[in-house]
mmCIF file of N, CA, C and O in Angstrom:
data_model
loop_
_atom_site.group_PDB
_atom_site.id
_atom_site.type_symbol
_atom_site.label_atom_id
_atom_site.label_comp_id
_atom_site.label_asym_id
_atom_site.label_seq_id
_atom_site.Cartn_x
_atom_site.Cartn_y
_atom_site.Cartn_z
ATOM 1 N N MET A 29 18.234 4.584 -13.585
ATOM 2 C CA MET A 29 17.043 4.639 -12.567
ATOM 3 C C MET A 29 16.381 5.849 -12.293
ATOM 4 O O MET A 29 17.026 6.139 -12.158
ATOM 5 N N SER A 30 14.877 5.559 -12.406
ATOM 6 C CA SER A 30 14.125 6.596 -12.382
ATOM 7 C C SER A 30 14.614 7.547 -11.197
ATOM 8 O O SER A 30 15.092 6.870 -10.069
ATOM 9 N N THR A 31 14.195 8.603 -10.647
ATOM 10 C CA THR A 31 14.118 9.399 -9.389
ATOM 11 C C THR A 31 13.074 8.837 -8.683
ATOM 12 O O THR A 31 13.940 8.542 -7.519
ATOM 13 N N ASP A 32 12.087 7.952 -8.906
ATOM 14 C CA ASP A 32 11.303 7.356 -7.866
ATOM 15 C C ASP A 32 12.154 6.282 -7.140
ATOM 16 O O ASP A 32 11.803 6.019 -5.878
ATOM 17 N N GLN A 33 12.444 5.501 -8.283
ATOM 18 C CA GLN A 33 13.001 4.657 -7.550
ATOM 19 C C GLN A 33 14.337 4.762 -6.617
ATOM 20 O O GLN A 33 14.561 3.787 -5.669
ATOM 21 N N LYS A 34 15.201 5.742 -7.160
ATOM 22 C CA LYS A 34 16.121 6.065 -6.448
ATOM 23 C C LYS A 34 15.826 6.661 -4.613
ATOM 24 O O LYS A 34 16.522 6.353 -3.875
ATOM 25 N N GLY A 35 14.734 7.610 -5.080
ATOM 26 C CA GLY A 35 14.083 7.762 -3.602
ATOM 27 C C GLY A 35 13.315 6.291 -2.730
ATOM 28 O O GLY A 35 13.845 6.519 -1.846
ATOM 29 N N THR A 36 13.084 5.443 -3.415
ATOM 30 C CA THR A 36 12.502 4.214 -2.800
ATOM 31 C C THR A 36 13.896 3.877 -1.971
ATOM 32 O O THR A 36 13.614 3.242 -1.394
ATOM 33 N N ARG A 37 14.668 3.626 -3.098
ATOM 34 C CA ARG A 37 16.080 2.812 -2.870
ATOM 35 C C ARG A 37 16.754 3.682 -1.535
ATOM 36 O O ARG A 37 17.201 2.914 -0.438
ATOM 37 N N ILE A 38 16.726 4.689 -1.638
ATOM 38 C CA ILE A 38 17.218 5.654 -0.326
ATOM 39 C C ILE A 38 16.476 5.427 0.913
ATOM 40 O O ILE A 38 17.247 5.578 2.031
ATOM 41 N N LEU A 39 15.393 5.431 0.806
ATOM 42 C CA LEU A 39 14.465 4.919 2.203
ATOM 43 C C LEU A 39 14.551 4.172 2.765
ATOM 44 O O LEU A 39 14.700 4.048 4.003
ATOM 45 N N ALA A 40 15.026 2.883 1.590
ATOM 46 C CA ALA A 40 14.817 1.680 2.301
ATOM 47 C C ALA A 40 15.967 1.545 3.047
ATOM 48 O O ALA A 40 16.517 1.042 4.125
ATOM 49 N N ARG A 41 17.454 2.152 2.548
ATOM 50 C CA ARG A 41 18.494 1.947 2.911
ATOM 51 C C ARG A 41 18.481 2.480 4.113
ATOM 52 O O ARG A 41 19.378 2.308 5.085
ATOM 53 N N THR A 42 18.317 3.732 4.231
ATOM 54 C CA THR A 42 18.224 4.517 5.609
ATOM 55 C C THR A 42 17.104 3.771 6.526
ATOM 56 O O THR A 42 17.642 4.090 7.812
ATOM 57 N N PHE A 43 16.094 3.290 6.210
ATOM 58 C CA PHE A 43 15.358 2.509 7.325
ATOM 59 C C PHE A 43 16.245 1.372 7.685
ATOM 60 O O PHE A 43 16.055 1.358 9.063
ATOM 61 N N PHE A 44 16.730 0.816 6.863
ATOM 62 C CA PHE A 44 17.502 -0.334 7.382
ATOM 63 C C PHE A 44 18.633 0.073 8.290
ATOM 64 O O PHE A 44 19.082 -0.788 9.427
ATOM 65 N N ASN A 45 19.439 1.287 7.926
ATOM 66 C CA ASN A 45 20.695 1.567 8.690
ATOM 67 C C ASN A 45 20.061 2.131 9.820
ATOM 68 O O ASN A 45 20.676 1.972 11.062
ATOM 69 N N GLN A 46 18.797 2.780 10.029
ATOM 70 C CA GLN A 46 18.233 3.116 11.488
ATOM 71 C C GLN A 46 18.089 1.896 12.272
ATOM 72 O O GLN A 46 18.271 1.865 13.647
ATOM 73 N N LEU A 47 17.197 0.576 11.668
ATOM 74 C CA LEU A 47 17.331 -0.001 12.453
ATOM 75 C C LEU A 47 18.201 -0.678 13.077
ATOM 76 O O LEU A 47 18.312 -1.195 14.223
ATOM 77 N N ARG A 48 19.456 -1.270 12.137
ATOM 78 C CA ARG A 48 20.435 -1.788 12.615
ATOM 79 C C ARG A 48 20.948 -1.046 13.797
ATOM 80 O O ARG A 48 21.735 -1.361 14.879
ATOM 81 N N ALA A 49 21.515 0.258 13.496
ATOM 82 C CA ALA A 49 21.808 0.976 14.426
ATOM 83 C C ALA A 49 20.968 1.427 16.030
ATOM 84 O O ALA A 49 21.848 1.592 17.091
ATOM 85 N N SER A 50 19.994 0.922 15.792
ATOM 86 C CA SER A 50 18.898 0.834 16.969
ATOM 87 C C SER A 50 19.149 -0.612 17.613
ATOM 88 O O SER A 50 18.640 -0.550 18.746
ATOM 89 N N GLY A 51 19.858 -1.543 17.120
ATOM 90 C CA GLY A 51 20.405 -2.742 17.721
ATOM 91 C C GLY A 51 19.342 -3.779 17.357
ATOM 92 O O GLY A 51 19.564 -5.057 17.649
ATOM 93 N N TYR A 52 18.925 -3.854 16.198
ATOM 94 C CA TYR A 52 17.950 -4.756 15.501
ATOM 95 C C TYR A 52 18.602 -5.735 14.955
ATOM 96 O O TYR A 52 19.718 -5.353 13.919
ATOM 97 N N THR A 53 18.708 -6.913 15.140
ATOM 98 C CA THR A 53 19.147 -7.955 14.804
ATOM 99 C C THR A 53 18.898 -8.151 12.722
ATOM 100 O O THR A 53 17.421 -7.850 12.864
ATOM 101 N N PRO A 54 19.631 -9.086 12.240
ATOM 102 C CA PRO A 54 19.034 -9.122 11.269
ATOM 103 C C PRO A 54 17.761 -10.011 10.870
ATOM 104 O O PRO A 54 16.940 -9.739 10.067
ATOM 105 N N HIS A 55 17.573 -10.893 11.978
ATOM 106 C CA HIS A 55 16.580 -11.540 11.721
ATOM 107 C C HIS A 55 15.158 -10.881 12.279
ATOM 108 O O HIS A 55 14.218 -11.066 11.785
ATOM 109 N N GLN A 56 15.380 -9.983 12.775
ATOM 110 C CA GLN A 56 14.341 -8.949 13.269
ATOM 111 C C GLN A 56 13.921 -7.710 12.209
ATOM 112 O O GLN A 56 13.005 -7.473 12.179
ATOM 113 N N VAL A 57 14.926 -7.870 11.406
ATOM 114 C CA VAL A 57 14.965 -6.762 10.591
ATOM 115 C C VAL A 57 13.859 -7.755 9.114
ATOM 116 O O VAL A 57 13.025 -7.073 8.569
ATOM 117 N N ILE A 58 14.239 -8.480 8.993
ATOM 118 C CA ILE A 58 13.591 -9.584 8.100
ATOM 119 C C ILE A 58 11.976 -9.517 8.709
ATOM 120 O O ILE A 58 11.331 -9.658 7.913
ATOM 121 N N GLY A 59 12.144 -9.747 9.682
ATOM 122 C CA GLY A 59 10.419 -9.903 10.659
ATOM 123 C C GLY A 59 9.924 -8.585 10.131
ATOM 124 O O GLY A 59 8.351 -8.595 9.801
ATOM 125 N N ILE A 60 10.286 -7.336 10.395
ATOM 126 C CA ILE A 60 9.575 -6.180 10.009
ATOM 127 C C ILE A 60 9.380 -6.034 8.642
ATOM 128 O O ILE A 60 8.173 -5.623 8.149
ATOM 129 N N ALA A 61 10.410 -6.677 7.775
ATOM 130 C CA ALA A 61 10.044 -6.366 6.503
ATOM 131 C C ALA A 61 8.814 -7.057 5.892
ATOM 132 O O ALA A 61 8.131 -6.669 5.143
ATOM 133 N N THR A 62 9.135 -8.274 6.543
ATOM 134 C CA THR A 62 7.798 -9.244 6.257
ATOM 135 C C THR A 62 6.266 -8.749 6.960
ATOM 136 O O THR A 62 5.283 -8.862 5.954
ATOM 137 N N GLU A 63 6.387 -8.075 7.692
ATOM 138 C CA GLU A 63 5.472 -7.460 8.352
ATOM 139 C C GLU A 63 4.789 -6.363 7.407
ATOM 140 O O GLU A 63 3.493 -6.129 7.210
ATOM 141 N N LEU A 64 5.688 -5.330 6.880
ATOM 142 C CA LEU A 64 5.195 -4.478 6.002
ATOM 143 C C LEU A 64 4.777 -4.841 4.848
ATOM 144 O O LEU A 64 3.611 -4.344 4.383
ATOM 145 N N LEU A 65 5.253 -6.135 4.057
ATOM 146 C CA LEU A 65 4.904 -6.560 3.003
ATOM 147 C C LEU A 65 3.487 -6.918 3.266
ATOM 148 O O LEU A 65 2.333 -6.800 2.469
ATOM 149 N N GLU A 66 3.235 -7.744 4.489
ATOM 150 C CA GLU A 66 1.951 -8.046 4.963
ATOM 151 C C GLU A 66 0.764 -6.814 4.966
ATOM 152 O O GLU A 66 -0.046 -7.435 4.610
ATOM 153 N N LEU A 67 1.276 -5.813 4.998
ATOM 154 C CA LEU A 67 0.302 -4.786 5.465
ATOM 155 C C LEU A 67 -0.059 -4.180 4.023
ATOM 156 O O LEU A 67 -0.853 -3.734 3.728
ATOM 157 N N VAL A 68 0.951 -4.064 3.471
ATOM 158 C CA VAL A 68 0.637 -3.620 1.912
ATOM 159 C C VAL A 68 0.006 -4.451 0.781
ATOM 160 O O VAL A 68 -0.918 -4.329 0.426
ATOM 161 N N THR A 69 0.336 -5.836 1.333
ATOM 162 C CA THR A 69 -0.618 -6.730 0.656
ATOM 163 C C THR A 69 -1.945 -6.414 1.020
ATOM 164 O O THR A 69 -2.872 -6.715 -0.051
ATOM 165 N N THR A 70 -2.384 -6.224 2.356
ATOM 166 C CA THR A 70 -3.777 -6.078 2.853
ATOM 167 C C THR A 70 -4.086 -5.104 2.349
ATOM 168 O O THR A 70 -5.427 -5.051 1.796
ATOM 169 N N ASP A 71 -3.697 -4.296 2.187
ATOM 170 C CA ASP A 71 -3.868 -2.583 1.902
ATOM 171 C C ASP A 71 -4.402 -2.653 0.270
ATOM 172 O O ASP A 71 -5.563 -2.169 -0.330
ATOM 173 N N LEU A 72 -3.712 -3.713 -0.366
ATOM 174 C CA LEU A 72 -3.773 -3.502 -1.991
ATOM 175 C C LEU A 72 -5.347 -4.328 -2.122
ATOM 176 O O LEU A 72 -6.005 -4.367 -2.758
ATOM 177 N N LYS A 73 -5.487 -5.331 -1.444
ATOM 178 C CA LYS A 73 -6.507 -6.282 -1.508
ATOM 179 C C LYS A 73 -7.591 -5.657 -1.238
ATOM 180 O O LYS A 73 -8.854 -5.701 -1.855
ATOM 181 N N GLU A 74 -7.885 -4.782 -0.069
ATOM 182 C CA GLU A 74 -8.625 -4.024 0.003
ATOM 183 C C GLU A 74 -9.172 -2.941 -0.687
ATOM 184 O O GLU A 74 -10.234 -2.491 -0.964
ATOM 185 N N GLY A 75 -8.136 -2.107 -1.208
ATOM 186 C CA GLY A 75 -8.138 -1.086 -2.520
ATOM 187 C C GLY A 75 -8.624 -2.286 -3.578
ATOM 188 O O GLY A 75 -9.524 -1.480 -4.219
ATOM 189 N N ASP A 76 -8.887 -3.501 -3.932
ATOM 190 C CA ASP A 76 -9.235 -3.971 -4.780
ATOM 191 C C ASP A 76 -10.573 -4.052 -4.789
ATOM 192 O O ASP A 76 -11.575 -3.960 -5.420
ATOM 193 N N LYS A 77 -11.128 -4.694 -3.415
ATOM 194 C CA LYS A 77 -12.363 -4.914 -2.857
ATOM 195 C C LYS A 77 -13.077 -3.444 -3.233
ATOM 196 O O LYS A 77 -14.669 -3.312 -3.584
ATOM 197 N N ASP A 78 -12.626 -2.370 -2.631
ATOM 198 C CA ASP A 78 -13.152 -1.078 -2.743
ATOM 199 C C ASP A 78 -13.690 -0.569 -4.279
ATOM 200 O O ASP A 78 -14.901 -0.208 -4.426
ATOM 201 N N VAL A 79 -12.363 -1.074 -5.457
ATOM 202 C CA VAL A 79 -12.653 -0.766 -6.557
ATOM 203 C C VAL A 79 -14.110 -1.504 -7.343
ATOM 204 O O VAL A 79 -14.793 -1.224 -7.842
ATOM 205 N N THR A 80 -14.179 -2.549 -6.898
ATOM 206 C CA THR A 80 -14.643 -3.619 -7.029
ATOM 207 C C THR A 80 -16.067 -3.415 -6.884
ATOM 208 O O THR A 80 -17.139 -3.382 -7.699
ATOM 209 N N ALA A 81 -16.442 -2.861 -5.516
ATOM 210 C CA ALA A 81 -17.728 -2.870 -4.940
ATOM 211 C C ALA A 81 -18.109 -1.215 -5.555
ATOM 212 O O ALA A 81 -19.588 -1.252 -5.854
ATOM 213 N N ALA A 82 -17.176 -0.429 -5.788
ATOM 214 C CA ALA A 82 -17.717 0.534 -6.567
ATOM 215 C C ALA A 82 -18.318 0.775 -8.057
ATOM 216 O O ALA A 82 -19.244 0.810 -8.415
ATOM 217 N N GLN A 83 -17.650 -0.541 -8.564
ATOM 218 C CA GLN A 83 -18.291 -0.667 -9.904
ATOM 219 C C GLN A 83 -19.335 -1.269 -10.168
ATOM 220 O O GLN A 83 -20.074 -1.228 -10.553
ATOM 221 N N ALA A 84 -19.817 -1.944 -8.590
ATOM 222 C CA ALA A 84 -21.038 -3.123 -8.910
ATOM 223 C C ALA A 84 -22.203 -2.257 -8.222
ATOM 224 O O ALA A 84 -23.205 -2.455 -8.601
ATOM 225 N N THR A 85 -21.899 -0.938 -7.450
ATOM 226 C CA THR A 85 -22.867 -0.265 -7.107
ATOM 227 C C THR A 85 -23.009 0.898 -7.471
ATOM 228 O O THR A 85 -21.761 1.802 -7.914
ATOM 229 N N PRO A 86 -24.287 1.414 -8.188
ATOM 230 C CA PRO A 86 -24.742 2.547 -9.125
ATOM 231 C C PRO A 86 -24.291 3.803 -7.993
ATOM 232 O O PRO A 86 -24.556 3.546 -6.619
ATOM 233 N N PRO A 87 -23.881 4.725 -8.456
ATOM 234 C CA PRO A 87 -23.826 5.792 -7.698
ATOM 235 C C PRO A 87 -25.463 6.301 -7.069
ATOM 236 O O PRO A 87 -26.124 5.959 -7.629
ATOM 237 N N SER A 88 -25.184 6.778 -5.809
ATOM 238 C CA SER A 88 -26.314 7.181 -5.277
ATOM 239 C C SER A 88 -27.332 8.495 -5.872
ATOM 240 O O SER A 88 -28.408 8.393 -5.504
ATOM 241 N N ASP A 89 -26.559 9.139 -6.685
ATOM 242 C CA ASP A 89 -27.620 9.862 -7.458
ATOM 243 C C ASP A 89 -27.674 9.396 -8.933
ATOM 244 O O ASP A 89 -28.320 10.360 -9.775
ATOM 245 N N ALA A 90 -27.808 8.168 -9.365
ATOM 246 C CA ALA A 90 -28.405 7.760 -10.125
ATOM 247 C C ALA A 90 -29.629 7.693 -10.500
ATOM 248 O O ALA A 90 -30.403 7.628 -9.645
ATOM 249 N N GLY A 91 -30.017 8.444 -11.807
ATOM 250 C CA GLY A 91 -31.287 8.511 -12.085
ATOM 251 C C GLY A 91 -31.719 10.052 -11.403
ATOM 252 O O GLY A 91 -32.915 10.476 -11.908
ATOM 253 N N ALA A 92 -30.704 10.807 -10.882
ATOM 254 C CA ALA A 92 -31.114 11.804 -10.681
ATOM 255 C C ALA A 92 -31.752 12.571 -11.646
ATOM 256 O O ALA A 92 -30.880 12.570 -12.598
ATOM 257 N N GLY A 93 -32.642 13.586 -11.897
ATOM 258 C CA GLY A 93 -32.860 14.458 -12.898
ATOM 259 C C GLY A 93 -33.923 13.656 -13.903
ATOM 260 O O GLY A 93 -34.183 14.177 -14.939
ATOM 261 N N PHE A 94 -33.977 12.468 -13.733
ATOM 262 C CA PHE A 94 -34.814 11.707 -14.660
ATOM 263 C C PHE A 94 -36.222 11.895 -14.465
ATOM 264 O O PHE A 94 -36.679 11.557 -13.051
ATOM 265 N N GLN A 95 -37.186 12.191 -15.350
ATOM 266 C CA GLN A 95 -38.534 12.584 -15.177
ATOM 267 C C GLN A 95 -39.078 11.344 -16.075
ATOM 268 O O GLN A 95 -38.561 11.524 -17.439
ATOM 269 N N GLN A 96 -39.939 10.462 -15.888
ATOM 270 C CA GLN A 96 -40.833 9.412 -16.628
ATOM 271 C C GLN A 96 -41.578 10.344 -17.292
ATOM 272 O O GLN A 96 -42.470 11.053 -16.994
ATOM 273 N N ARG A 97 -41.854 9.962 -18.625
ATOM 274 C CA ARG A 97 -42.841 10.895 -19.354
ATOM 275 C C ARG A 97 -43.976 10.200 -19.257
ATOM 276 O O ARG A 97 -44.296 8.897 -19.211
ATOM 277 N N ALA A 98 -44.962 11.105 -19.298
ATOM 278 C CA ALA A 98 -46.409 10.517 -19.028
ATOM 279 C C ALA A 98 -47.073 9.843 -20.337
ATOM 280 O O ALA A 98 -46.991 10.944 -21.501
#
């Protein structure tokens, strides 16, 4: 397992343990996890839209320095 995967797993386990220690029920933890997944999904979709828009829109300086020959 990579260091990144280990860090992610440790963070998730710590978050889960803190939620349970704070009195959240398993069903509430599932609700929180679901909300987190929805937020990440939305963020990814918005990121895809930003990339698509950036690819479709030419840079504002396009043609800068271009001079037509007479």
